[in-house]
mmCIF file of C-alpha atoms in Angstrom:
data_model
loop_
_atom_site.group_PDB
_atom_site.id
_atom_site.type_symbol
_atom_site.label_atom_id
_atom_site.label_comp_id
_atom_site.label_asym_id
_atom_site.label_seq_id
_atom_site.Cartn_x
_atom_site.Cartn_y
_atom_site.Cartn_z
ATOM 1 C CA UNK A 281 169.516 -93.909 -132.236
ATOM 2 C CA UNK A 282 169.913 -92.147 -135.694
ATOM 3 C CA UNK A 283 169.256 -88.131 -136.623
ATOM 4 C CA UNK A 284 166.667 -89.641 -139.308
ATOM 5 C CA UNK A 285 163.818 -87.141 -139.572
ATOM 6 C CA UNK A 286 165.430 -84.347 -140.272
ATOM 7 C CA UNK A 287 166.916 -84.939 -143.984
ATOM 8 C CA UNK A 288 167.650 -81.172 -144.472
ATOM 9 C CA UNK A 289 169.599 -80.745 -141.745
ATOM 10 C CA UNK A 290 173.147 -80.779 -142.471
ATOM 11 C CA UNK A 291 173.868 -83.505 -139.021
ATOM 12 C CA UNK A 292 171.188 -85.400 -140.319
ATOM 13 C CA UNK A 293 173.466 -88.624 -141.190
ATOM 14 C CA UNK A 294 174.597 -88.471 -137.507
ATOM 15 C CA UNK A 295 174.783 -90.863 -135.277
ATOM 16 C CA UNK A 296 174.203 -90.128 -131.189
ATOM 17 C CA UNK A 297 176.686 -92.249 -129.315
ATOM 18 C CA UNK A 298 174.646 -92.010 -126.173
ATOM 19 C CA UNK A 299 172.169 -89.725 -124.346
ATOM 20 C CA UNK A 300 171.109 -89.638 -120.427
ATOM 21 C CA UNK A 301 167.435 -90.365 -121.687
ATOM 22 C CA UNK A 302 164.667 -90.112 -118.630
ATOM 23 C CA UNK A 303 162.236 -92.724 -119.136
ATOM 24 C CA UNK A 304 163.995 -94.559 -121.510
ATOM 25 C CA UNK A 305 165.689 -94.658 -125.184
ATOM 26 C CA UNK A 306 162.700 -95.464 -127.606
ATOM 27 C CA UNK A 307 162.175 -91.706 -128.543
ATOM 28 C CA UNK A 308 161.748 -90.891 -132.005
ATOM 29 C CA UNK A 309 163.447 -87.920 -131.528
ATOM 30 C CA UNK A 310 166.294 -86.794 -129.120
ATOM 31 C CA UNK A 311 168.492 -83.664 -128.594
ATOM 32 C CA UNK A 312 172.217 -84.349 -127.313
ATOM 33 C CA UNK A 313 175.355 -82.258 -126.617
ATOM 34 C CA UNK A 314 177.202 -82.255 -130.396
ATOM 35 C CA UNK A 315 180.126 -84.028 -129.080
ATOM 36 C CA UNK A 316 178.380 -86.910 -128.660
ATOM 37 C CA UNK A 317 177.775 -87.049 -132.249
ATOM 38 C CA UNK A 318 179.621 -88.857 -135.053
ATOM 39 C CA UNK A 319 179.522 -89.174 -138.405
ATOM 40 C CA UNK A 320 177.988 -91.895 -140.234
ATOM 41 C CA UNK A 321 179.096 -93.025 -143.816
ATOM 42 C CA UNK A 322 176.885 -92.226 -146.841
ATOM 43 C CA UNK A 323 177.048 -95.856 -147.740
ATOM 44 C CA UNK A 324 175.367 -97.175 -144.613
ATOM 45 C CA UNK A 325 171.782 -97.322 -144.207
ATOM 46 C CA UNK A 326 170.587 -96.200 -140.537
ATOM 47 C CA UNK A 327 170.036 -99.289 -139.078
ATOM 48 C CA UNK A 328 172.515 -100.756 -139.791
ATOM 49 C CA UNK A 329 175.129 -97.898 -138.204
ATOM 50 C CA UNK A 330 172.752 -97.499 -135.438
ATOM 51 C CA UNK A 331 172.710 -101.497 -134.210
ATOM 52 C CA UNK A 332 176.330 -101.683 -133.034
ATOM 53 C CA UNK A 333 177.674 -98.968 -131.641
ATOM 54 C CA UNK A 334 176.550 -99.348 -127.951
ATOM 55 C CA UNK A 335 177.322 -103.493 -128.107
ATOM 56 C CA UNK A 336 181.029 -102.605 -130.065
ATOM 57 C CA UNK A 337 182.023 -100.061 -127.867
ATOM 58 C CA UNK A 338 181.109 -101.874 -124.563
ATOM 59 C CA UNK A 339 182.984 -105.051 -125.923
ATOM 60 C CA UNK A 340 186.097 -102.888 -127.570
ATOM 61 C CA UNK A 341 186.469 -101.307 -123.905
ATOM 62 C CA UNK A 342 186.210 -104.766 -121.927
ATOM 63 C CA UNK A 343 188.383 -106.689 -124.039
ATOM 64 C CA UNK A 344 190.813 -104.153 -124.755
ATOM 65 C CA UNK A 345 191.146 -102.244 -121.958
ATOM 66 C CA UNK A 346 189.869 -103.766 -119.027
ATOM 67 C CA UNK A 347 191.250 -107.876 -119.542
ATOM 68 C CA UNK A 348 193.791 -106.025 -122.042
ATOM 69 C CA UNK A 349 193.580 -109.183 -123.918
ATOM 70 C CA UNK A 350 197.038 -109.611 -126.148
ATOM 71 C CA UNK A 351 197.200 -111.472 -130.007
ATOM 72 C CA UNK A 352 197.643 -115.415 -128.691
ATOM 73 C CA UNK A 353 195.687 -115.503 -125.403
ATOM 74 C CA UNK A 354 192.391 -117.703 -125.089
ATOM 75 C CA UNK A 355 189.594 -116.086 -124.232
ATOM 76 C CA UNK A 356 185.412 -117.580 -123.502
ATOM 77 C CA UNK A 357 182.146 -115.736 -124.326
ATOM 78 C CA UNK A 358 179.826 -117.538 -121.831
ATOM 79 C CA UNK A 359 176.542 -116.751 -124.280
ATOM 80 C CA UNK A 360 176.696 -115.779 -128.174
ATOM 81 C CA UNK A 361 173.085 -114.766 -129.192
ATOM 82 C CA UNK A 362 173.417 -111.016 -126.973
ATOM 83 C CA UNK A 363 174.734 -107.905 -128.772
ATOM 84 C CA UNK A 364 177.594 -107.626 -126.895
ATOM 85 C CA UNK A 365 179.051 -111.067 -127.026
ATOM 86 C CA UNK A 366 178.254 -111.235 -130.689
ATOM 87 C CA UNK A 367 180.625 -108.323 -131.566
ATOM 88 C CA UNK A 368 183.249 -109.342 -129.233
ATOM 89 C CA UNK A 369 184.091 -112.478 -130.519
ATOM 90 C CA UNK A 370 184.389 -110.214 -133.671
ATOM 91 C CA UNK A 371 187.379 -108.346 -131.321
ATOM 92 C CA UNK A 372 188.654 -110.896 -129.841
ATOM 93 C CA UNK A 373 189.473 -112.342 -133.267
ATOM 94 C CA UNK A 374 190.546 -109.472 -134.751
ATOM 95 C CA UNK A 375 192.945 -109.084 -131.604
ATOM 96 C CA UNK A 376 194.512 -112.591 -132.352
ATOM 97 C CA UNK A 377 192.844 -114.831 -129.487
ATOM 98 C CA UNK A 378 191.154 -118.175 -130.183
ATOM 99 C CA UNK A 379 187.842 -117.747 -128.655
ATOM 100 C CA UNK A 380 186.132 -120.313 -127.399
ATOM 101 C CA UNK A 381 181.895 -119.692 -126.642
ATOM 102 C CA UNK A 382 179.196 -121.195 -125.097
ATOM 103 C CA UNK A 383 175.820 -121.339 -126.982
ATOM 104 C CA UNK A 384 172.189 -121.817 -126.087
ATOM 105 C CA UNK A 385 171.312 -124.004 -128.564
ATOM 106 C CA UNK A 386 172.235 -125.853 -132.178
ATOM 107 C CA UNK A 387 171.403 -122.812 -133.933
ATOM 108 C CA UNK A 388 173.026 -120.236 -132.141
ATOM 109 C CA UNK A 389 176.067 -122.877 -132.125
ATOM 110 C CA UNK A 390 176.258 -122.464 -136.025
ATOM 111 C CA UNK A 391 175.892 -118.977 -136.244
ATOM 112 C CA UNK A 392 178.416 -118.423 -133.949
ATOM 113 C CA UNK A 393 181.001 -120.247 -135.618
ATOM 114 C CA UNK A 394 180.053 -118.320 -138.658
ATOM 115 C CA UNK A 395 181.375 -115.126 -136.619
ATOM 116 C CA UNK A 396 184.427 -116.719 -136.398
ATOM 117 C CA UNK A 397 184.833 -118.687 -132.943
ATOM 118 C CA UNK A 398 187.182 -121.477 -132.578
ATOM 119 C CA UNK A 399 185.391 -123.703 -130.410
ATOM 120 C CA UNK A 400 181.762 -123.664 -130.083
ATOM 121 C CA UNK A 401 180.242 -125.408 -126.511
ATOM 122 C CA UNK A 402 176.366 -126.073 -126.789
ATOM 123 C CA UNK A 403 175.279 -125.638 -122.951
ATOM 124 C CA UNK A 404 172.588 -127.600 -124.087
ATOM 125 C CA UNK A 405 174.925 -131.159 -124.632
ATOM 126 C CA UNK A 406 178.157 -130.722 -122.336
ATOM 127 C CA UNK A 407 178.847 -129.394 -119.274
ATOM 128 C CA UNK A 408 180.944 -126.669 -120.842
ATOM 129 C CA UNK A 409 183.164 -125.711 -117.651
ATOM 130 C CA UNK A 410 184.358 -129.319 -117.668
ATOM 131 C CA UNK A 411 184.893 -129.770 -121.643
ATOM 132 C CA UNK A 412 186.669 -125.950 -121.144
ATOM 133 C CA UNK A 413 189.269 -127.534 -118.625
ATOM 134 C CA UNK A 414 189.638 -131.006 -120.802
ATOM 135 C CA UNK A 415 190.335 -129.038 -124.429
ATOM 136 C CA UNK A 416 192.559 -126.895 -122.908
ATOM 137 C CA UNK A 417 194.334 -129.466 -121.151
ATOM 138 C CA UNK A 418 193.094 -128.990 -117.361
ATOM 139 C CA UNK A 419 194.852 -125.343 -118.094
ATOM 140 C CA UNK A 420 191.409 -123.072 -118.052
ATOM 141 C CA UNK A 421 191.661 -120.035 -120.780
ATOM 142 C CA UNK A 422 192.998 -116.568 -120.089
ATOM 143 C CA UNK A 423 190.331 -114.476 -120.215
ATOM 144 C CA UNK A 424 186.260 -115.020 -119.391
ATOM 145 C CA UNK A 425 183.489 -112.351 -120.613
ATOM 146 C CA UNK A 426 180.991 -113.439 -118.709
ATOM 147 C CA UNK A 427 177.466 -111.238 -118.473
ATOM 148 C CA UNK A 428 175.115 -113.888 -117.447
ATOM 149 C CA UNK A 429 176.158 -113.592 -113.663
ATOM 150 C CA UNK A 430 174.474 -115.453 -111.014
ATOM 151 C CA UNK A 431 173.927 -118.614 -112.990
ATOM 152 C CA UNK A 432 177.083 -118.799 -114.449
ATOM 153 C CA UNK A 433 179.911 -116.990 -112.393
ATOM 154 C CA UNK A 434 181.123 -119.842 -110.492
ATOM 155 C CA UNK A 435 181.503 -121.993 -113.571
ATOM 156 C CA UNK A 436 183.430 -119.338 -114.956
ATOM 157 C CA UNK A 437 186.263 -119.092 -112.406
ATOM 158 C CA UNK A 438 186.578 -123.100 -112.905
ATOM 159 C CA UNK A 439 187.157 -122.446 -116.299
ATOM 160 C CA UNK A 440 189.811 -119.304 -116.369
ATOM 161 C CA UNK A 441 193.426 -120.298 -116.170
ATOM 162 C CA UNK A 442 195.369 -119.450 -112.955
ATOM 163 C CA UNK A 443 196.375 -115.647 -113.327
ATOM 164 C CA UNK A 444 193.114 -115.088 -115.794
ATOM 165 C CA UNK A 445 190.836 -112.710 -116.075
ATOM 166 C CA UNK A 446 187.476 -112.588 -115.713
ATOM 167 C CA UNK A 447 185.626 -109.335 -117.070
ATOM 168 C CA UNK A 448 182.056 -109.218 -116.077
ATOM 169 C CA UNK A 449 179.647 -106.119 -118.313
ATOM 170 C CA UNK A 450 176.162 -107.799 -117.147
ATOM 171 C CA UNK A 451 174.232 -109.826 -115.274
ATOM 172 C CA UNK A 452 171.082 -111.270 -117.181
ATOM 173 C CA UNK A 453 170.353 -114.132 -114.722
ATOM 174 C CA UNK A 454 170.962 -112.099 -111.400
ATOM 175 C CA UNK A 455 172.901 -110.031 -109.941
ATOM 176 C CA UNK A 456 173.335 -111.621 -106.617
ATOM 177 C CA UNK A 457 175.859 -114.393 -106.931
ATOM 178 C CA UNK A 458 177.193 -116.864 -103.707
ATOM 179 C CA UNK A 459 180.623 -117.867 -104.774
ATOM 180 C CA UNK A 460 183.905 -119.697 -103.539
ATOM 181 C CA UNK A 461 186.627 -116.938 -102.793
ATOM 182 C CA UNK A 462 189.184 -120.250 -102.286
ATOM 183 C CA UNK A 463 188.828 -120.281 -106.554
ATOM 184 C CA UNK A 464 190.096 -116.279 -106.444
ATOM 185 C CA UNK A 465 193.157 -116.304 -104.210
ATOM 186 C CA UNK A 466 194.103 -119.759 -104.637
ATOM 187 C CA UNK A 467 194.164 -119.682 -108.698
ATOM 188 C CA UNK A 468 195.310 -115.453 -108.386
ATOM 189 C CA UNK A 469 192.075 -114.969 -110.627
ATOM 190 C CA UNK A 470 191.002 -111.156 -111.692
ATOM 191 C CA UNK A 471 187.525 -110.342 -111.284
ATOM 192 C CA UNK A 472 186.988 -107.099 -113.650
ATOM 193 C CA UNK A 473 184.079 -104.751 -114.091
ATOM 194 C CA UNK A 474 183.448 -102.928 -117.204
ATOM 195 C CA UNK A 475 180.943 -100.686 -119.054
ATOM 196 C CA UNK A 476 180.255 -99.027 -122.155
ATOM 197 C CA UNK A 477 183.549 -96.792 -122.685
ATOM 198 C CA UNK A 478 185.007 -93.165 -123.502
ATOM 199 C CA UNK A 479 184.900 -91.054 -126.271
ATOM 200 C CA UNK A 480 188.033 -92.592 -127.965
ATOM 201 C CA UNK A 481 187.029 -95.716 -127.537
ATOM 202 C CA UNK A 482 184.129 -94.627 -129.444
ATOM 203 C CA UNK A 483 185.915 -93.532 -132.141
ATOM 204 C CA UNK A 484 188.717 -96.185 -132.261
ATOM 205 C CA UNK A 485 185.506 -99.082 -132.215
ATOM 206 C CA UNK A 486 183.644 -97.380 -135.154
ATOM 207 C CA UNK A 487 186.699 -96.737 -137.064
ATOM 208 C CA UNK A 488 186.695 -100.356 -137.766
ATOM 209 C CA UNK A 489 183.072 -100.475 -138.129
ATOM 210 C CA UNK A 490 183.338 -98.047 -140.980
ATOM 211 C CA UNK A 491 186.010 -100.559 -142.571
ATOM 212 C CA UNK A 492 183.869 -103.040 -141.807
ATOM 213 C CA UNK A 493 186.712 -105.119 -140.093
ATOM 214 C CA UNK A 494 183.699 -105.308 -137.555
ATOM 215 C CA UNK A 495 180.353 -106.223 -139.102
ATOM 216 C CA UNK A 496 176.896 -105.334 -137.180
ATOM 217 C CA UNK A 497 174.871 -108.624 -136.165
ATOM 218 C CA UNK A 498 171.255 -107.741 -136.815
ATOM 219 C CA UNK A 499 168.683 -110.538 -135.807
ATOM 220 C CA UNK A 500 165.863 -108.513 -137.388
ATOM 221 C CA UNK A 501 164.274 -105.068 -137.911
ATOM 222 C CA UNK A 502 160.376 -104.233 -136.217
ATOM 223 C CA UNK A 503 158.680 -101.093 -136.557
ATOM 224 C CA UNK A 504 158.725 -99.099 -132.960
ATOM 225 C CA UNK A 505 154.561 -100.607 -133.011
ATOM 226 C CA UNK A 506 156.084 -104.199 -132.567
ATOM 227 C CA UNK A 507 158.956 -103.333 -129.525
ATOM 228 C CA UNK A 508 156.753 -105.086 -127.215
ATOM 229 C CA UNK A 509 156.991 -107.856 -128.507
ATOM 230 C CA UNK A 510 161.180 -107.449 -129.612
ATOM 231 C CA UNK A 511 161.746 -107.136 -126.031
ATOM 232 C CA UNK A 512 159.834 -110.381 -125.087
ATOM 233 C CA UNK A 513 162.064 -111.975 -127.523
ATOM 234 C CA UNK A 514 164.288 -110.450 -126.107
ATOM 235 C CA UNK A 515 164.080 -111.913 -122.327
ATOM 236 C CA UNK A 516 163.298 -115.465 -124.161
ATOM 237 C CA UNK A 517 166.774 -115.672 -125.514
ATOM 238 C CA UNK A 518 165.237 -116.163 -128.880
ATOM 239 C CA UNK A 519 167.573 -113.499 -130.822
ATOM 240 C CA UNK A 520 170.942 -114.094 -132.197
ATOM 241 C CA UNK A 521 172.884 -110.309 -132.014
ATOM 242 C CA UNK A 522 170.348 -106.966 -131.998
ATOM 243 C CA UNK A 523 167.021 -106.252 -132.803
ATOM 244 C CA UNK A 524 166.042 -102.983 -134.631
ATOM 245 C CA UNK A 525 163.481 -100.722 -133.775
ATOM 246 C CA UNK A 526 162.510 -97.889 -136.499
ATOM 247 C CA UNK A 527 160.308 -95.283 -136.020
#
């Protein structure tokens, strides 16, 4: 969400971090407390300040504070096309882990390792969990982001190291997941919850946006006429980091 429409204004290059929004967040318009407001550089054009701050923040607090992830771990994105995996492989990096990630398809695959990851898996050709446990020498990697949930979970624990981490923000193919507990006391794994963050998370996550350490990943911009159709693309999977909806 941006302040655009009211250029005279003098918080009218702000950017709301979030809002308690009834009926949803497609508003042209929106009035929040001012501490949720932050200012955005004269350089950046709306948005492209506006696409990451929600994905960033809820990645920066995950990775950072939640599987406290340390410079040399290993760490998997199960998915790359979402926002949220797409700017944590950006943190992970930028912490010092190799990441490893597991794509959809050829194309995401590419992109990915464009943003930087190590080892790209397409789900599509390998059984990732098993090629996860053979490159890393039947050792599994530290840390897990998965948000993909019931399909995926129980792959995931097969594929952290003993003592690892797994930090789970999301659950886009159920919520509702049957699993082995045997894999969590027997391998001492962490299963970690996390969402969104606080306000100094906020600010440490778009300090680096500004210095564009961290760089937005914008599939496309649609006029607010078209968001039916950017959220079918949407639950199709067919988007590689946001899509933008302007008034």
């Amino acid at each position: 969400m941006s302040s655009s429409g009211a250029e005279k204004s003098p918080s009218a290059r702000d950017i709301a971090s979030w809002a308690n929004i009834p009926g949803g967040g497609a508003g042209e318009y929106v009035v929040v407390p001012a501490k949720n407001l932050l200012a955005m550089p004269d350089s950046l054009e709306f948005a492209t300040a506006a696409a990451p701050l929600l994905v960033s923040l809820t990645a920066w607090r995950m990775l950072m504070h939640r599987a406290k992830l340390r410079a040399g771990e290993t760490v998997l994105m199960v998915g790359t096309g979402g926002g949220v995996n797409s700017m944590a492989i950006q943190i992970a990096k930028l912490a010092g882990a190799t990441v490893y990630a597991v794509a959809g398809n050829k194309e995401k695959a590419e992109k990915s390792r464009e943003l930087g990851v190590d080892v790209v898996l397409d789900r599509t050709q390998v059984d990732w969990g098993r090629e996860i446990y053979r490159l890393t020498s039947k050792r599994g990697v530290d840390v897990v982001v998965d948000n993909v949930g019931k399909a995926t979970l129980n792959t995931s624990m097969g594929a952290v190291a003993r003592g690892g981490r797994i930090v789970i923000v999301g659950n886009t193919s159920g919520p509702e997941v049957e699993i082995d507990i045997r894999y969590i006391f027997a391998k001492q794994i962490s299963l970690i919850g996390s969402t969104m963050g606080t306000h100094q998370d906020f600010r440490d996550v778009t300090a680096l946006l500004w210095e564009n350490q961290l760089k937005p990943v914008i599939d496309r911009v649609m006029p607010l006429s078209e968001g039916r159709e950017a959220y079918s693309m949407m639950e199709q999977g067919k988007q590689f980091g946001k899509i933008v909806l302007t008034p």
